Amino acid sequence: MLKNMFENKPTLSFEVFPPKKEGDFEAAYQVLDDLGSLSPDFISVTYGAGGSRAGKTVELASYIQNRLGIDAVAHMTCVGNRREDLLKVARALEENHVNHVLALRGDRPKDMTDEQFASRDFAHASDMMEFLGTHTPLQMAGACYPEKHFESFSMESDLNNLKKKQEAGAQFFISQLFFDNDYYYTFLEKAARKGIHAPICAGIMPITSARQISTTITLSGSSIPKALSDVIASYGDSPEDMRKAGIDYAIRQVRDLQENGVNHLHIYTMNKPSTAREIAAAVAR
Ligand code: FAD
């Protein structure tokens, strides 16, 4: 439950994404059932920045909230949405008793022109948060970047913008995935010095195949420490060994985080409950 987070008790949460095809919903519900059996504090559901698939996010979030009885956090983006679209999604969430959103700017999808990207009503997540805070009862979270957001010219300016999200109503943050815990520790210190006191969930993505790593770096911009590139070099050609070694790396990361007093762990599950299960077993709660 999110209550645990605000009481600074250890929490474990998961991210899932909606299926691309309509016919895959049954499989998605099975994934959620499996993840639900691990009793996470919340499950977040991603949102396609084009906006056209918002209904899928609402549908999965509703299942999590109402069928599994677990707090759902629905992602929402400024990109691809006008004010009225956001209100429509907010209303659908409210009708489904989903009270929490991760408010994001989003990136430009491949099939969106620069003009369409620029024509959104809210430039930044913090602008959308102010709007949602005024017009909806939603509780909000925001994204943050231990290695800084790729568009920011400095960590200092990125943290100033993160502070704006807190001021705009973000009650907690979920971090971009990182593979080197030192970035996260330094980030926590800098954020605290800026007066950012909202809980910051540590985003961990287990790398279970060599192929996954290149997509992950492209999407996240996170750096790969030598220890992880050694794992890929050693096991990348053997899918089962790579899977084991990748999960083992993520487990070492979460153990180190917990030993260093980090209470809030968020696993990017890639809709793979078996991976989440192995990591959950290693997390002290
Ligand atoms: P913003 O907070 O708007 O920040 C973007 C850039 O603008 C940063 O450089 C920031 O420093 C700067 N900035 C922020 N506020 C201001 C301001 N007020 N004035 C000037 N500059 C400002 N994308 C999706 O499409 N769907 C998802 O479901 C999704 N889920 C995500 C989940 C997590 C945990 C994370 C970390 C990212 C996720 N993303 C998702 C990707 C996200 O949309 C991108 O990283 C995007 O580039 C930035 O989103 P943001 O909300 O951090 O943007």
GROMACS .gro file of C-alpha atoms and ligand atoms in nm:
model
  338
    1MET     CA    1   0.000   0.000   0.000
    2LEU     CA    2   0.112   0.354  -0.067
    3LYS     CA    3   0.058   0.423   0.302
    4ASN     CA    4   0.374   0.220   0.373
    5MET     CA    5   0.572   0.456   0.153
    6PHE     CA    6   0.455   0.765   0.335
    7GLU     CA    7   0.541   0.596   0.666
    8ASN     CA    8   0.885   0.520   0.519
    9LYS     CA    9   0.840   0.146   0.559
   10PRO     CA   10   1.005  -0.077   0.296
   11THR     CA   11   0.801  -0.094  -0.023
   12LEU     CA   12   0.822  -0.297  -0.340
   13SER     CA   13   0.635  -0.194  -0.652
   14PHE     CA   14   0.617  -0.304  -1.014
   15GLU     CA   15   0.573  -0.142  -1.354
   16VAL     CA   16   0.378  -0.315  -1.630
   17PHE     CA   17   0.277  -0.208  -1.980
   18PRO     CA   18  -0.055  -0.271  -2.157
   19PRO     CA   19  -0.056  -0.530  -2.435
   20LYS     CA   20  -0.020  -0.403  -2.790
   21LYS     CA   21  -0.296  -0.626  -2.928
   22GLU     CA   22  -0.653  -0.654  -2.802
   23GLY     CA   23  -0.630  -1.034  -2.797
   24ASP     CA   24  -0.340  -1.022  -2.552
   25PHE     CA   25  -0.544  -0.887  -2.262
   26GLU     CA   26  -0.604  -1.228  -2.108
   27ALA     CA   27  -0.227  -1.281  -2.095
   28ALA     CA   28  -0.188  -0.936  -1.938
   29TYR     CA   29  -0.438  -1.022  -1.666
   30GLN     CA   30  -0.246  -1.342  -1.598
   31VAL     CA   31   0.072  -1.133  -1.561
   32LEU     CA   32  -0.111  -0.907  -1.317
   33ASP     CA   33  -0.249  -1.201  -1.119
   34ASP     CA   34   0.103  -1.340  -1.086
   35LEU     CA   35   0.250  -1.005  -0.987
   36GLY     CA   36  -0.040  -0.947  -0.747
   37SER     CA   37   0.042  -1.270  -0.565
   38LEU     CA   38   0.375  -1.109  -0.468
   39SER     CA   39   0.181  -0.848  -0.266
   40PRO     CA   40   0.345  -0.536  -0.407
   41ASP     CA   41   0.268  -0.199  -0.251
   42PHE     CA   42   0.154  -0.070  -0.589
   43ILE     CA   43   0.165  -0.157  -0.957
   44SER     CA   44   0.208   0.119  -1.214
   45VAL     CA   45   0.081   0.094  -1.572
   46THR     CA   46   0.254   0.275  -1.858
   47TYR     CA   47   0.081   0.500  -2.108
   48GLY     CA   48   0.154   0.538  -2.480
   49ALA     CA   49   0.260   0.900  -2.529
   50GLY     CA   50   0.048   0.926  -2.842
   51GLY     CA   51  -0.256   0.920  -2.612
   52SER     CA   52  -0.466   0.691  -2.832
   53ARG     CA   53  -0.423   0.390  -2.605
   54ALA     CA   54  -0.521   0.560  -2.279
   55GLY     CA   55  -0.815   0.322  -2.241
   56LYS     CA   56  -0.578   0.026  -2.210
   57THR     CA   57  -0.395   0.190  -1.922
   58VAL     CA   58  -0.725   0.262  -1.746
   59GLU     CA   59  -0.841  -0.095  -1.804
   60LEU     CA   60  -0.532  -0.254  -1.651
   61ALA     CA   61  -0.518   0.000  -1.367
   62SER     CA   62  -0.881  -0.077  -1.288
   63TYR     CA   63  -0.809  -0.450  -1.278
   64ILE     CA   64  -0.519  -0.393  -1.037
   65GLN     CA   65  -0.721  -0.164  -0.813
   66ASN     CA   66  -1.055  -0.344  -0.813
   67ARG     CA   67  -0.988  -0.710  -0.885
   68LEU     CA   68  -0.651  -0.747  -0.713
   69GLY     CA   69  -0.715  -0.489  -0.440
   70ILE     CA   70  -0.368  -0.339  -0.493
   71ASP     CA   71  -0.304   0.033  -0.537
   72ALA     CA   72  -0.274   0.113  -0.908
   73VAL     CA   73  -0.073   0.406  -1.039
   74ALA     CA   74  -0.178   0.496  -1.394
   75HIS     CA   75   0.080   0.680  -1.605
   76MET     CA   76  -0.043   0.984  -1.800
   77THR     CA   77   0.146   1.205  -2.046
   78CYS     CA   78   0.118   1.567  -2.162
   79VAL     CA   79   0.225   1.455  -2.510
   80GLY     CA   80  -0.067   1.358  -2.731
   81ASN     CA   81  -0.329   1.498  -2.494
   82ARG     CA   82  -0.524   1.821  -2.474
   83ARG     CA   83  -0.680   1.941  -2.149
   84GLU     CA   84  -1.011   1.774  -2.235
   85ASP     CA   85  -0.841   1.440  -2.311
   86LEU     CA   86  -0.667   1.446  -1.975
   87LEU     CA   87  -0.993   1.525  -1.797
   88LYS     CA   88  -1.159   1.235  -1.977
   89VAL     CA   89  -0.887   0.996  -1.863
   90ALA     CA   90  -0.901   1.141  -1.510
   91ARG     CA   91  -1.278   1.085  -1.501
   92ALA     CA   92  -1.241   0.726  -1.623
   93LEU     CA   93  -0.981   0.662  -1.353
   94GLU     CA   94  -1.205   0.815  -1.089
   95GLU     CA   95  -1.501   0.601  -1.201
   96ASN     CA   96  -1.275   0.299  -1.162
   97HIS     CA   97  -1.156   0.408  -0.815
   98VAL     CA   98  -0.799   0.456  -0.936
   99ASN     CA   99  -0.669   0.749  -0.735
  100HIS     CA  100  -0.303   0.770  -0.832
  101VAL     CA  101  -0.127   0.884  -1.147
  102LEU     CA  102   0.233   0.915  -1.255
  103ALA     CA  103   0.220   1.247  -1.439
  104LEU     CA  104   0.475   1.260  -1.722
  105ARG     CA  105   0.559   1.479  -2.014
  106GLY     CA  106   0.624   1.190  -2.252
  107ASP     CA  107   0.857   1.180  -2.552
  108ARG     CA  108   0.775   1.235  -2.915
  109PRO     CA  109   0.652   0.907  -3.067
  110LYS     CA  110   0.812   0.813  -3.401
  111ASP     CA  111   0.491   0.882  -3.593
  112MET     CA  112   0.433   1.229  -3.442
  113THR     CA  113   0.552   1.543  -3.617
  114ASP     CA  114   0.749   1.814  -3.436
  115GLU     CA  115   0.445   2.043  -3.473
  116GLN     CA  116   0.214   1.788  -3.309
  117PHE     CA  117   0.468   1.735  -3.032
  118ALA     CA  118   0.497   2.109  -2.973
  119SER     CA  119   0.121   2.169  -2.983
  120ARG     CA  120   0.044   1.996  -2.652
  121ASP     CA  121  -0.137   2.201  -2.386
  122PHE     CA  122   0.124   2.139  -2.116
  123ALA     CA  123   0.495   2.177  -2.185
  124HIS     CA  124   0.610   1.992  -1.876
  125ALA     CA  125   0.490   1.734  -1.628
  126SER     CA  126   0.480   2.002  -1.356
  127ASP     CA  127   0.237   2.211  -1.569
  128MET     CA  128   0.006   1.913  -1.609
  129MET     CA  129   0.031   1.841  -1.236
  130GLU     CA  130  -0.089   2.192  -1.152
  131PHE     CA  131  -0.385   2.140  -1.384
  132LEU     CA  132  -0.470   1.795  -1.251
  133GLY     CA  133  -0.428   1.917  -0.894
  134THR     CA  134  -0.681   2.193  -0.955
  135HIS     CA  135  -0.936   2.000  -1.160
  136THR     CA  136  -0.925   1.642  -1.035
  137PRO     CA  137  -0.894   1.458  -0.702
  138LEU     CA  138  -0.599   1.252  -0.834
  139GLN     CA  139  -0.294   1.194  -0.616
  140MET     CA  140   0.020   1.248  -0.820
  141ALA     CA  141   0.370   1.112  -0.859
  142GLY     CA  142   0.645   1.229  -1.095
  143ALA     CA  143   0.949   1.086  -1.272
  144CYS     CA  144   1.309   1.166  -1.181
  145TYR     CA  145   1.650   1.089  -1.327
  146PRO     CA  146   1.950   0.985  -1.112
  147GLU     CA  147   2.177   1.041  -1.414
  148LYS     CA  148   1.981   1.359  -1.513
  149HIS     CA  149   1.724   1.386  -1.789
  150PHE     CA  150   1.886   1.381  -2.133
  151GLU     CA  151   1.756   1.728  -2.224
  152SER     CA  152   1.884   1.900  -1.911
  153PHE     CA  153   2.215   2.082  -1.943
  154SER     CA  154   2.298   2.016  -1.577
  155MET     CA  155   2.188   1.809  -1.280
  156GLU     CA  156   2.135   2.136  -1.097
  157SER     CA  157   1.871   2.257  -1.345
  158ASP     CA  158   1.708   1.913  -1.361
  159LEU     CA  159   1.677   1.915  -0.980
  160ASN     CA  160   1.531   2.267  -0.987
  161ASN     CA  161   1.267   2.132  -1.225
  162LEU     CA  162   1.211   1.831  -1.003
  163LYS     CA  163   1.145   2.069  -0.715
  164LYS     CA  164   0.878   2.232  -0.933
  165LYS     CA  165   0.706   1.893  -0.960
  166GLN     CA  166   0.704   1.859  -0.583
  167GLU     CA  167   0.561   2.212  -0.553
  168ALA     CA  168   0.302   2.126  -0.819
  169GLY     CA  169   0.174   1.838  -0.605
  170ALA     CA  170   0.394   1.534  -0.668
  171GLN     CA  171   0.375   1.328  -0.351
  172PHE     CA  172   0.645   1.083  -0.451
  173PHE     CA  173   0.881   1.011  -0.737
  174ILE     CA  174   0.980   0.705  -0.937
  175SER     CA  175   1.331   0.708  -1.073
  176GLN     CA  176   1.452   0.623  -1.417
  177LEU     CA  177   1.622   0.285  -1.412
  178PHE     CA  178   1.989   0.283  -1.320
  179PHE     CA  179   2.251   0.011  -1.302
  180ASP     CA  180   2.504   0.188  -1.084
  181ASN     CA  181   2.370   0.256  -0.735
  182ASP     CA  182   2.622   0.532  -0.673
  183TYR     CA  183   2.431   0.757  -0.914
  184TYR     CA  184   2.118   0.704  -0.708
  185TYR     CA  185   2.289   0.770  -0.372
  186THR     CA  186   2.443   1.094  -0.501
  187PHE     CA  187   2.110   1.195  -0.650
  188LEU     CA  188   1.928   1.138  -0.318
  189GLU     CA  189   2.179   1.361  -0.140
  190LYS     CA  190   2.149   1.638  -0.398
  191ALA     CA  191   1.768   1.618  -0.402
  192ALA     CA  192   1.756   1.642  -0.022
  193ARG     CA  193   1.982   1.947  -0.031
  194LYS     CA  194   1.736   2.106  -0.276
  195GLY     CA  195   1.452   2.049  -0.029
  196ILE     CA  196   1.301   1.756  -0.219
  197HIS     CA  197   1.162   1.544   0.060
  198ALA     CA  198   0.901   1.335  -0.123
  199PRO     CA  199   0.992   0.963  -0.127
  200ILE     CA  200   1.195   0.858  -0.433
  201CYS     CA  201   1.142   0.499  -0.549
  202ALA     CA  202   1.456   0.340  -0.694
  203GLY     CA  203   1.390   0.209  -1.047
  204ILE     CA  204   1.551  -0.128  -1.115
  205MET     CA  205   1.536  -0.311  -1.445
  206PRO     CA  206   1.666  -0.667  -1.456
  207ILE     CA  207   1.849  -0.728  -1.783
  208THR     CA  208   1.762  -1.079  -1.889
  209SER     CA  209   1.890  -1.081  -2.248
  210ALA     CA  210   2.179  -0.920  -2.431
  211ARG     CA  211   1.933  -0.771  -2.683
  212GLN     CA  212   1.737  -0.594  -2.410
  213ILE     CA  213   2.038  -0.386  -2.312
  214SER     CA  214   2.061  -0.180  -2.633
  215THR     CA  215   1.688  -0.088  -2.630
  216THR     CA  216   1.715  -0.006  -2.263
  217ILE     CA  217   2.010   0.228  -2.308
  218THR     CA  218   1.842   0.399  -2.603
  219LEU     CA  219   1.523   0.459  -2.408
  220SER     CA  220   1.669   0.546  -2.070
  221GLY     CA  221   2.015   0.690  -2.139
  222SER     CA  222   2.136   0.503  -1.829
  223SER     CA  223   2.502   0.415  -1.817
  224ILE     CA  224   2.630   0.059  -1.802
  225PRO     CA  225   2.892  -0.006  -1.535
  226LYS     CA  226   3.179  -0.242  -1.612
  227ALA     CA  227   3.037  -0.510  -1.380
  228LEU     CA  228   2.723  -0.530  -1.596
  229SER     CA  229   2.905  -0.516  -1.929
  230ASP     CA  230   3.122  -0.803  -1.800
  231VAL     CA  231   2.804  -1.002  -1.730
  232ILE     CA  232   2.681  -0.941  -2.083
  233ALA     CA  233   3.021  -1.026  -2.233
  234SER     CA  234   3.036  -1.351  -2.032
  235TYR     CA  235   2.680  -1.476  -2.073
  236GLY     CA  236   2.525  -1.279  -2.361
  237ASP     CA  237   2.544  -1.575  -2.599
  238SER     CA  238   2.367  -1.815  -2.367
  239PRO     CA  239   2.004  -1.707  -2.304
  240GLU     CA  240   1.950  -1.909  -1.985
  241ASP     CA  241   2.285  -1.812  -1.829
  242MET     CA  242   2.227  -1.449  -1.929
  243ARG     CA  243   1.885  -1.451  -1.765
  244LYS     CA  244   2.026  -1.589  -1.440
  245ALA     CA  245   2.322  -1.353  -1.438
  246GLY     CA  246   2.099  -1.051  -1.517
  247ILE     CA  247   1.862  -1.132  -1.234
  248ASP     CA  248   2.155  -1.192  -1.004
  249TYR     CA  249   2.291  -0.846  -1.094
  250ALA     CA  250   1.954  -0.686  -1.013
  251ILE     CA  251   1.938  -0.877  -0.682
  252ARG     CA  252   2.284  -0.752  -0.587
  253GLN     CA  253   2.166  -0.401  -0.671
  254VAL     CA  254   1.853  -0.422  -0.451
  255ARG     CA  255   2.048  -0.579  -0.162
  256ASP     CA  256   2.305  -0.300  -0.175
  257LEU     CA  257   2.025  -0.041  -0.186
  258GLN     CA  258   1.855  -0.193   0.116
  259GLU     CA  259   2.184  -0.214   0.306
  260ASN     CA  260   2.226   0.155   0.238
  261GLY     CA  261   1.886   0.241   0.382
  262VAL     CA  262   1.686   0.268   0.058
  263ASN     CA  263   1.331   0.165   0.140
  264HIS     CA  264   1.142   0.203  -0.186
  265LEU     CA  265   1.215  -0.032  -0.476
  266HIS     CA  266   1.034  -0.018  -0.807
  267ILE     CA  267   1.093  -0.303  -1.052
  268TYR     CA  268   1.050  -0.253  -1.425
  269THR     CA  269   0.908  -0.602  -1.477
  270MET     CA  270   0.881  -0.599  -1.859
  271ASN     CA  271   0.563  -0.801  -1.788
  272LYS     CA  272   0.771  -1.097  -1.671
  273PRO     CA  273   0.636  -1.213  -1.335
  274SER     CA  274   0.896  -1.490  -1.299
  275THR     CA  275   1.174  -1.230  -1.300
  276ALA     CA  276   0.983  -1.012  -1.054
  277ARG     CA  277   0.926  -1.314  -0.832
  278GLU     CA  278   1.298  -1.393  -0.805
  279ILE     CA  279   1.379  -1.035  -0.717
  280ALA     CA  280   1.089  -1.003  -0.471
  281ALA     CA  281   1.221  -1.311  -0.289
  282ALA     CA  282   1.548  -1.128  -0.228
  283VAL     CA  283   1.389  -0.808  -0.097
  284ALA     CA  284   1.356  -0.768   0.278
  285ARG     CA  285   1.008  -0.640   0.372
  286FAD     P1  286   0.944   1.675  -1.747
  286FAD     O1  287   0.933   1.674  -1.599
  286FAD     O2  288   0.860   1.773  -1.820
  286FAD     O3  289   1.099   1.699  -1.779
  286FAD     C1  290   1.149   1.694  -1.914
  286FAD     C2  291   1.266   1.790  -1.927
  286FAD     O4  292   1.221   1.924  -1.909
  286FAD     C3  293   1.375   1.769  -1.821
  286FAD     O5  294   1.499   1.797  -1.882
  286FAD     C4  295   1.342   1.871  -1.714
  286FAD     O6  296   1.457   1.914  -1.640
  286FAD     C5  297   1.282   1.984  -1.794
  286FAD     N1  298   1.175   2.053  -1.720
  286FAD     C6  299   1.084   1.993  -1.636
  286FAD     N2  300   0.998   2.085  -1.586
  286FAD     C7  301   1.035   2.205  -1.639
  286FAD     C8  302   0.986   2.335  -1.627
  286FAD     N3  303   0.879   2.361  -1.550
  286FAD     N4  304   1.047   2.435  -1.697
  286FAD     C9  305   1.154   2.407  -1.777
  286FAD     N5  306   1.207   2.284  -1.791
  286FAD    C10  307   1.148   2.183  -1.725
  286FAD     N6  308   0.689   0.789  -2.117
  286FAD    C11  309   0.570   0.754  -2.175
  286FAD     O7  310   0.541   0.798  -2.285
  286FAD     N7  311   0.480   0.672  -2.111
  286FAD    C12  312   0.506   0.622  -1.989
  286FAD     O8  313   0.423   0.548  -1.933
  286FAD    C13  314   0.630   0.655  -1.925
  286FAD     N8  315   0.660   0.609  -1.802
  286FAD    C14  316   0.774   0.651  -1.740
  286FAD    C15  317   0.800   0.610  -1.608
  286FAD    C16  318   0.915   0.652  -1.542
  286FAD    C17  319   0.938   0.610  -1.399
  286FAD    C18  320   1.009   0.736  -1.609
  286FAD    C19  321   1.135   0.778  -1.538
  286FAD    C20  322   0.986   0.776  -1.739
  286FAD    C21  323   0.869   0.736  -1.806
  286FAD     N9  324   0.839   0.776  -1.936
  286FAD    C22  325   0.721   0.741  -1.995
  286FAD    C23  326   0.938   0.855  -2.013
  286FAD    C24  327   0.918   1.008  -1.995
  286FAD     O9  328   0.799   1.047  -2.059
  286FAD    C25  329   1.039   1.077  -2.055
  286FAD    O10  330   1.153   1.051  -1.977
  286FAD    C26  331   1.027   1.225  -2.087
  286FAD    O11  332   1.141   1.262  -2.167
  286FAD    C27  333   1.030   1.316  -1.967
  286FAD    O12  334   0.918   1.303  -1.889
  286FAD     P2  335   0.908   1.387  -1.750
  286FAD    O13  336   0.774   1.365  -1.696
  286FAD    O14  337   1.024   1.362  -1.662
  286FAD    O15  338   0.917   1.536  -1.810
   0.00000   0.00000   0.00000
